[in-house]
Amino acid sequence: MVKSLDDRIAGAVVIVILLLCGAVAVFPLLYVLSVSITPFSEVLKNGGFILIPRAVTFDAYNKLLTESNIPRAFGVTVIVTVVGTILNLAITGLMAYPLSRRQLPGRSLFLMMVVFTLLFSGGIIPTYLVVKSLGLLDSIWAMILPNLVWSFNVLIMKSFYESLPEELFESARMDGAGEFRILWQIVVPLSVPVTLTIGLFYAVGHWNEFFQAIMYVTDRTLFPLQVIVREILVQTQQPLENAENMTPTQTLQMASVIMASLPIIVIYPFLQKHFTKGMLLGSVKG
């Protein structure tokens, strides 16, 4: 089909807009990466702005890995992310599946309770008192259990379960399968896209954990990565005239940001196709 002039102009405009949006999104990341691998003397010569590095050094990364709390904080963050995401997915699935079954007694009431928590929260102080009364302060569980279930994710997963053919469930029941067996052997294998999507939501949330660590954790050995990165960003903000006599401040800052962001950036491309599919399937009956 031959495109009209208006269609070609519209297509060109869309491409230009997308290129501009892409450039705006990539520019900050490229700037941070470039500064992090550039010798600090070069950064100073260019007034702190480097987009294409002329020389490359990994001194900032080496310093962070050997002389900071980054490795220990990285381990804490990995533990919180892995354990938290597994528990999140398990509890979310166990909540979403019964809510997706129309024969569940009191289903409307339970759904109303889920939606209510989506709109209203208990508040910071009541939540802190609950965490304290449970003895979770200064523990890794304080960064996992308070966010064990996100109501929005429960609704997405419930909608996906509702989109599955009812004949599957009826056939399984005729073969003598119980609800737990149906969930484990039928529903879970068919829910890989939405499970990966929800898992990515939870994993990113845990990886960027900051607020709860500040609220509930005072033991520095349990600080997650984002808290340590924040300390580095604050502590290295020294006057520029002292920069030659101290650690490479700006390169350290940018290197810490890259180290905190890189794992999620690396993982996302592998989950992108499942992410898009899971969101679309989960929103069919939303």
Tab-separated table of N, CA and C in Angstrom, residues 142-258:
chain	number	residue	atom	x	y	z
A	142	ALA	N	12.436	-6.353	58.698
A	142	ALA	CA	11.765	-5.049	58.729
A	142	ALA	C	11.697	-4.421	57.345
A	143	MET	N	12.579	-4.874	56.437
A	143	MET	CA	12.563	-4.346	55.070
A	143	MET	C	11.794	-5.254	54.119
A	144	ILE	N	11.250	-6.363	54.634
A	144	ILE	CA	10.531	-7.318	53.779
A	144	ILE	C	9.060	-7.408	54.153
A	145	LEU	N	8.789	-7.674	55.422
A	145	LEU	CA	7.418	-7.992	55.828
A	145	LEU	C	6.439	-6.820	55.712
A	146	PRO	N	6.812	-5.569	56.046
A	146	PRO	CA	5.815	-4.495	55.928
A	146	PRO	C	5.263	-4.320	54.518
A	147	ASN	N	6.010	-4.711	53.503
A	147	ASN	CA	5.536	-4.614	52.116
A	147	ASN	C	5.355	-5.994	51.503
A	148	LEU	N	4.861	-6.915	52.275
A	148	LEU	CA	4.738	-8.295	51.793
A	148	LEU	C	3.729	-8.407	50.648
A	149	VAL	N	2.686	-7.585	50.658
A	149	VAL	CA	1.666	-7.637	49.604
A	149	VAL	C	1.333	-6.224	49.157
A	150	TRP	N	1.356	-6.013	47.854
A	150	TRP	CA	0.889	-4.760	47.280
A	150	TRP	C	-0.485	-5.027	46.662
A	151	SER	N	-1.488	-4.273	47.097
A	151	SER	CA	-2.862	-4.516	46.646
A	151	SER	C	-2.987	-4.409	45.137
A	152	PHE	N	-2.290	-3.447	44.549
A	152	PHE	CA	-2.371	-3.267	43.097
A	152	PHE	C	-1.927	-4.536	42.364
A	153	ASN	N	-0.863	-5.156	42.845
A	153	ASN	CA	-0.372	-6.376	42.211
A	153	ASN	C	-1.343	-7.539	42.411
A	154	VAL	N	-2.020	-7.576	43.549
A	154	VAL	CA	-3.029	-8.614	43.774
A	154	VAL	C	-4.152	-8.487	42.745
A	155	LEU	N	-4.576	-7.263	42.470
A	155	LEU	CA	-5.654	-7.056	41.502
A	155	LEU	C	-5.217	-7.427	40.082
A	156	ILE	N	-3.953	-7.121	39.734
A	156	ILE	CA	-3.455	-7.504	38.408
A	156	ILE	C	-3.433	-9.023	38.266
A	157	MET	N	-2.901	-9.700	39.270
A	157	MET	CA	-2.814	-11.160	39.196
A	157	MET	C	-4.201	-11.795	39.232
A	158	LYS	N	-5.107	-11.229	40.012
A	158	LYS	CA	-6.475	-11.746	40.045
A	158	LYS	C	-7.139	-11.636	38.666
A	159	SER	N	-6.946	-10.509	38.018
A	159	SER	CA	-7.523	-10.331	36.685
A	159	SER	C	-6.959	-11.341	35.702
A	160	PHE	N	-5.667	-11.634	35.823
A	160	PHE	CA	-5.072	-12.633	34.930
A	160	PHE	C	-5.676	-14.009	35.190
A	161	TYR	N	-5.813	-14.376	36.452
A	161	TYR	CA	-6.399	-15.684	36.766
A	161	TYR	C	-7.825	-15.780	36.241
A	162	GLU	N	-8.564	-14.687	36.306
A	162	GLU	CA	-9.953	-14.698	35.811
A	162	GLU	C	-10.019	-14.877	34.304
A	163	SER	N	-8.933	-14.483	33.605
A	163	SER	CA	-8.938	-14.603	32.146
A	163	SER	C	-8.674	-16.031	31.680
A	164	LEU	N	-8.239	-16.917	32.576
A	164	LEU	CA	-7.998	-18.301	32.189
A	164	LEU	C	-9.325	-19.004	31.922
A	165	PRO	N	-9.373	-19.916	30.936
A	165	PRO	CA	-10.637	-20.595	30.593
A	165	PRO	C	-11.203	-21.384	31.780
A	166	GLU	N	-12.462	-21.201	32.043
A	166	GLU	CA	-13.096	-21.890	33.156
A	166	GLU	C	-13.136	-23.403	32.930
A	167	GLU	N	-13.096	-23.809	31.634
A	167	GLU	CA	-13.124	-25.245	31.327
A	167	GLU	C	-11.916	-25.975	31.915
A	168	LEU	N	-10.792	-25.274	32.015
A	168	LEU	CA	-9.601	-25.895	32.615
A	168	LEU	C	-9.877	-26.301	34.055
A	169	PHE	N	-10.504	-25.402	34.792
A	169	PHE	CA	-10.780	-25.674	36.208
A	169	PHE	C	-11.820	-26.788	36.349
A	170	GLU	N	-12.858	-26.738	35.492
A	170	GLU	CA	-13.904	-27.767	35.574
A	170	GLU	C	-13.342	-29.148	35.245
A	171	SER	N	-12.467	-29.209	34.220
A	171	SER	CA	-11.866	-30.502	33.858
A	171	SER	C	-11.000	-31.039	34.988
A	172	ALA	N	-10.241	-30.150	35.609
A	172	ALA	CA	-9.375	-30.579	36.707
A	172	ALA	C	-10.201	-31.072	37.885
A	173	ARG	N	-11.299	-30.387	38.177
A	173	ARG	CA	-12.149	-30.830	39.298
A	173	ARG	C	-12.792	-32.172	38.987
A	174	MET	N	-13.191	-32.375	37.716
A	174	MET	CA	-13.780	-33.668	37.335
A	174	MET	C	-12.774	-34.797	37.496
A	175	ASP	N	-11.465	-34.468	37.348
A	175	ASP	CA	-10.417	-35.478	37.526
A	175	ASP	C	-10.034	-35.640	38.991
A	176	GLY	N	-10.706	-34.929	39.861
A	176	GLY	CA	-10.465	-35.090	41.294
A	176	GLY	C	-9.450	-34.153	41.889
A	177	ALA	N	-9.017	-33.152	41.140
A	177	ALA	CA	-8.006	-32.216	41.662
A	177	ALA	C	-8.640	-31.230	42.621
A	178	GLY	N	-7.940	-30.933	43.718
A	178	GLY	CA	-8.392	-29.912	44.650
A	178	GLY	C	-7.919	-28.537	44.212
A	179	GLU	N	-8.336	-27.528	44.948
A	179	GLU	CA	-7.994	-26.160	44.563
A	179	GLU	C	-6.492	-25.902	44.619
A	180	PHE	N	-5.830	-26.446	45.654
A	180	PHE	CA	-4.388	-26.209	45.756
A	180	PHE	C	-3.643	-26.882	44.597
A	181	ARG	N	-4.083	-28.087	44.226
A	181	ARG	CA	-3.440	-28.782	43.116
A	181	ARG	C	-3.698	-28.054	41.793
A	182	ILE	N	-4.912	-27.528	41.633
A	182	ILE	CA	-5.216	-26.746	40.431
A	182	ILE	C	-4.315	-25.517	40.349
A	183	LEU	N	-4.161	-24.858	41.511
A	183	LEU	CA	-3.309	-23.663	41.533
A	183	LEU	C	-1.879	-24.013	41.176
A	184	TRP	N	-1.339	-25.071	41.759
A	184	TRP	CA	0.080	-25.385	41.600
A	184	TRP	C	0.403	-26.000	40.241
A	185	GLN	N	-0.481	-26.906	39.749
A	185	GLN	CA	-0.161	-27.649	38.528
A	185	GLN	C	-0.778	-27.053	37.268
A	186	ILE	N	-1.761	-26.170	37.392
A	186	ILE	CA	-2.403	-25.603	36.197
A	186	ILE	C	-2.217	-24.090	36.124
A	187	VAL	N	-2.608	-23.428	37.192
A	187	VAL	CA	-2.604	-21.963	37.152
A	187	VAL	C	-1.179	-21.403	37.133
A	188	VAL	N	-0.332	-21.886	38.039
A	188	VAL	CA	1.032	-21.336	38.120
A	188	VAL	C	1.804	-21.515	36.812
A	189	PRO	N	1.804	-22.715	36.166
A	189	PRO	CA	2.538	-22.830	34.891
A	189	PRO	C	2.008	-21.915	33.797
A	190	LEU	N	0.706	-21.595	33.838
A	190	LEU	CA	0.134	-20.716	32.816
A	190	LEU	C	0.323	-19.236	33.142
A	191	SER	N	0.883	-18.957	34.317
A	191	SER	CA	0.966	-17.564	34.781
A	191	SER	C	2.374	-17.004	34.739
A	192	VAL	N	3.237	-17.596	33.928
A	192	VAL	CA	4.623	-17.125	33.894
A	192	VAL	C	4.741	-15.647	33.509
A	193	PRO	N	4.037	-15.164	32.455
A	193	PRO	CA	4.191	-13.736	32.100
A	193	PRO	C	3.792	-12.798	33.230
A	194	VAL	N	2.620	-13.003	33.806
A	194	VAL	CA	2.176	-12.081	34.859
A	194	VAL	C	3.001	-12.267	36.129
A	195	THR	N	3.467	-13.493	36.394
A	195	THR	CA	4.311	-13.715	37.568
A	195	THR	C	5.641	-12.983	37.438
A	196	LEU	N	6.260	-13.045	36.249
A	196	LEU	CA	7.510	-12.329	36.028
A	196	LEU	C	7.297	-10.821	36.098
A	197	THR	N	6.158	-10.364	35.588
A	197	THR	CA	5.870	-8.924	35.635
A	197	THR	C	5.725	-8.441	37.068
A	198	ILE	N	4.907	-9.152	37.829
A	198	ILE	CA	4.724	-8.772	39.231
A	198	ILE	C	6.028	-8.935	40.005
A	199	GLY	N	6.767	-10.002	39.680
A	199	GLY	CA	8.052	-10.208	40.344
A	199	GLY	C	9.017	-9.061	40.073
A	200	LEU	N	8.980	-8.525	38.836
A	200	LEU	CA	9.842	-7.387	38.520
A	200	LEU	C	9.440	-6.163	39.334
A	201	PHE	N	8.124	-5.954	39.472
A	201	PHE	CA	7.665	-4.837	40.316
A	201	PHE	C	8.236	-4.953	41.734
A	202	TYR	N	8.053	-6.138	42.311
A	202	TYR	CA	8.516	-6.349	43.681
A	202	TYR	C	10.043	-6.241	43.780
A	203	ALA	N	10.742	-6.844	42.811
A	203	ALA	CA	12.212	-6.853	42.871
A	203	ALA	C	12.769	-5.433	42.792
A	204	VAL	N	12.216	-4.633	41.888
A	204	VAL	CA	12.691	-3.247	41.773
A	204	VAL	C	12.409	-2.476	43.066
A	205	GLY	N	11.232	-2.719	43.644
A	205	GLY	CA	10.895	-2.058	44.905
A	205	GLY	C	11.867	-2.420	46.013
A	206	HIS	N	12.203	-3.706	46.123
A	206	HIS	CA	13.162	-4.138	47.151
A	206	HIS	C	14.571	-3.622	46.847
A	207	TRP	N	14.943	-3.642	45.566
A	207	TRP	CA	16.292	-3.196	45.217
A	207	TRP	C	16.484	-1.714	45.560
A	208	ASN	N	15.440	-0.927	45.384
A	208	ASN	CA	15.515	0.508	45.687
A	208	ASN	C	15.123	0.812	47.130
A	209	GLU	N	15.124	-0.205	47.970
A	209	GLU	CA	14.712	-0.021	49.364
A	209	GLU	C	15.533	1.060	50.053
A	210	PHE	N	14.886	2.056	50.582
A	210	PHE	CA	15.581	3.143	51.263
A	210	PHE	C	14.804	3.611	52.485
A	211	PHE	N	13.536	3.937	52.280
A	211	PHE	CA	12.753	4.554	53.343
A	211	PHE	C	12.615	3.643	54.564
A	212	GLN	N	12.264	2.385	54.322
A	212	GLN	CA	12.068	1.471	55.455
A	212	GLN	C	13.382	1.189	56.177
A	213	ALA	N	14.479	1.166	55.426
A	213	ALA	CA	15.785	0.963	56.075
A	213	ALA	C	16.104	2.136	56.993
A	214	ILE	N	15.786	3.346	56.545
A	214	ILE	CA	16.010	4.526	57.383
A	214	ILE	C	15.096	4.492	58.612
A	215	MET	N	13.856	4.033	58.417
A	215	MET	CA	12.875	4.038	59.497
A	215	MET	C	13.140	2.962	60.548
A	216	TYR	N	13.469	1.761	60.101
A	216	TYR	CA	13.458	0.614	60.999
A	216	TYR	C	14.832	0.055	61.337
A	217	VAL	N	15.890	0.473	60.637
A	217	VAL	CA	17.205	-0.143	60.823
A	217	VAL	C	18.208	0.919	61.261
A	218	THR	N	18.883	0.669	62.385
A	218	THR	CA	19.968	1.550	62.853
A	218	THR	C	21.312	0.838	62.837
A	219	ASP	N	21.302	-0.481	62.716
A	219	ASP	CA	22.537	-1.256	62.627
A	219	ASP	C	23.153	-1.064	61.238
A	220	ARG	N	24.336	-0.461	61.181
A	220	ARG	CA	24.940	-0.155	59.883
A	220	ARG	C	25.267	-1.404	59.066
A	221	THR	N	25.466	-2.532	59.748
A	221	THR	CA	25.778	-3.750	59.002
A	221	THR	C	24.580	-4.265	58.216
A	222	LEU	N	23.396	-3.722	58.499
A	222	LEU	CA	22.181	-4.146	57.790
A	222	LEU	C	21.692	-3.099	56.795
A	223	PHE	N	22.470	-2.036	56.619
A	223	PHE	CA	22.049	-1.013	55.666
A	223	PHE	C	22.065	-1.578	54.246
A	224	PRO	N	20.997	-1.350	53.482
A	224	PRO	CA	20.992	-1.800	52.082
A	224	PRO	C	21.802	-0.854	51.203
A	225	LEU	N	21.902	-1.208	49.956
A	225	LEU	CA	22.764	-0.492	49.012
A	225	LEU	C	22.369	0.970	48.851
A	226	GLN	N	21.081	1.243	48.748
A	226	GLN	CA	20.643	2.617	48.480
A	226	GLN	C	20.998	3.556	49.630
A	227	VAL	N	20.982	3.066	50.851
A	227	VAL	CA	21.347	3.904	51.998
A	227	VAL	C	22.831	4.249	51.950
A	228	ILE	N	23.662	3.265	51.625
A	228	ILE	CA	25.103	3.515	51.521
A	228	ILE	C	25.403	4.467	50.366
A	229	VAL	N	24.722	4.282	49.252
A	229	VAL	CA	24.918	5.189	48.108
A	229	VAL	C	24.531	6.610	48.485
A	230	ARG	N	23.458	6.740	49.222
A	230	ARG	CA	23.042	8.072	49.663
A	230	ARG	C	24.106	8.699	50.570
A	231	GLU	N	24.700	7.898	51.460
A	231	GLU	CA	25.765	8.417	52.321
A	231	GLU	C	26.959	8.879	51.500
A	232	ILE	N	27.305	8.099	50.480
A	232	ILE	CA	28.439	8.482	49.624
A	232	ILE	C	28.145	9.790	48.906
A	233	LEU	N	26.933	9.916	48.409
A	233	LEU	CA	26.567	11.144	47.698
A	233	LEU	C	26.615	12.353	48.613
A	234	VAL	N	26.252	12.177	49.870
A	234	VAL	CA	26.236	13.299	50.805
A	234	VAL	C	27.637	13.594	51.334
A	235	GLN	N	28.371	12.554	51.744
A	235	GLN	CA	29.678	12.756	52.369
A	235	GLN	C	30.720	13.286	51.413
A	236	THR	N	30.594	13.004	50.117
A	236	THR	CA	31.626	13.436	49.160
A	236	THR	C	31.330	14.777	48.537
A	237	GLN	N	30.297	15.459	49.029
A	237	GLN	CA	30.005	16.784	48.505
A	237	GLN	C	30.868	17.817	49.222
A	238	GLN	N	32.159	17.809	48.880
A	238	GLN	CA	33.125	18.720	49.479
A	238	GLN	C	33.355	19.903	48.544
A	239	PRO	N	33.913	21.013	49.077
A	239	PRO	CA	34.228	22.150	48.216
A	239	PRO	C	35.173	21.742	47.095
A	240	LEU	N	34.967	22.310	45.936
A	240	LEU	CA	35.730	21.910	44.761
A	240	LEU	C	37.225	22.180	44.914
A	241	GLU	N	37.616	23.265	45.687
A	241	GLU	CA	39.034	23.583	45.811
A	241	GLU	C	39.808	22.516	46.568
A	242	ASN	N	39.143	21.673	47.312
A	242	ASN	CA	39.825	20.593	48.030
A	242	ASN	C	39.842	19.295	47.250
A	243	ALA	N	39.271	19.340	46.062
A	243	ALA	CA	39.081	18.077	45.353
A	243	ALA	C	40.394	17.409	44.970
A	244	GLU	N	41.462	18.187	44.694
A	244	GLU	CA	42.725	17.569	44.281
A	244	GLU	C	43.362	16.794	45.410
A	245	ASN	N	43.015	17.120	46.671
A	245	ASN	CA	43.658	16.489	47.824
A	245	ASN	C	42.820	15.384	48.437
A	246	MET	N	41.751	15.019	47.784
A	246	MET	CA	40.885	14.013	48.377
A	246	MET	C	40.487	12.988	47.326
A	247	THR	N	39.645	12.099	47.693
A	247	THR	CA	39.192	11.082	46.760
A	247	THR	C	38.447	11.736	45.602
A	248	PRO	N	38.426	11.091	44.457
A	248	PRO	CA	37.732	11.661	43.299
A	248	PRO	C	36.226	11.715	43.537
A	249	THR	N	35.763	12.826	44.064
A	249	THR	CA	34.404	12.933	44.568
A	249	THR	C	33.337	12.621	43.526
A	250	GLN	N	33.349	13.365	42.431
A	250	GLN	CA	32.267	13.220	41.466
A	250	GLN	C	32.282	11.846	40.800
A	251	THR	N	33.467	11.329	40.522
A	251	THR	CA	33.543	9.999	39.921
A	251	THR	C	33.044	8.936	40.897
A	252	LEU	N	33.334	9.126	42.191
A	252	LEU	CA	32.820	8.187	43.199
A	252	LEU	C	31.302	8.228	43.254
A	253	GLN	N	30.760	9.424	43.208
A	253	GLN	CA	29.297	9.553	43.248
A	253	GLN	C	28.659	8.820	42.075
A	254	MET	N	29.195	9.102	40.884
A	254	MET	CA	28.602	8.496	39.687
A	254	MET	C	28.811	6.982	39.664
A	255	ALA	N	29.990	6.534	40.141
A	255	ALA	CA	30.233	5.091	40.175
A	255	ALA	C	29.268	4.396	41.141
A	256	SER	N	28.992	5.036	42.269
A	256	SER	CA	28.055	4.430	43.226
A	256	SER	C	26.645	4.370	42.640
A	257	VAL	N	26.270	5.386	41.873
A	257	VAL	CA	24.942	5.368	41.235
A	257	VAL	C	24.857	4.246	40.206
A	258	ILE	N	25.923	4.081	39.425
A	258	ILE	CA	25.940	3.008	38.420
A	258	ILE	C	25.866	1.639	39.092
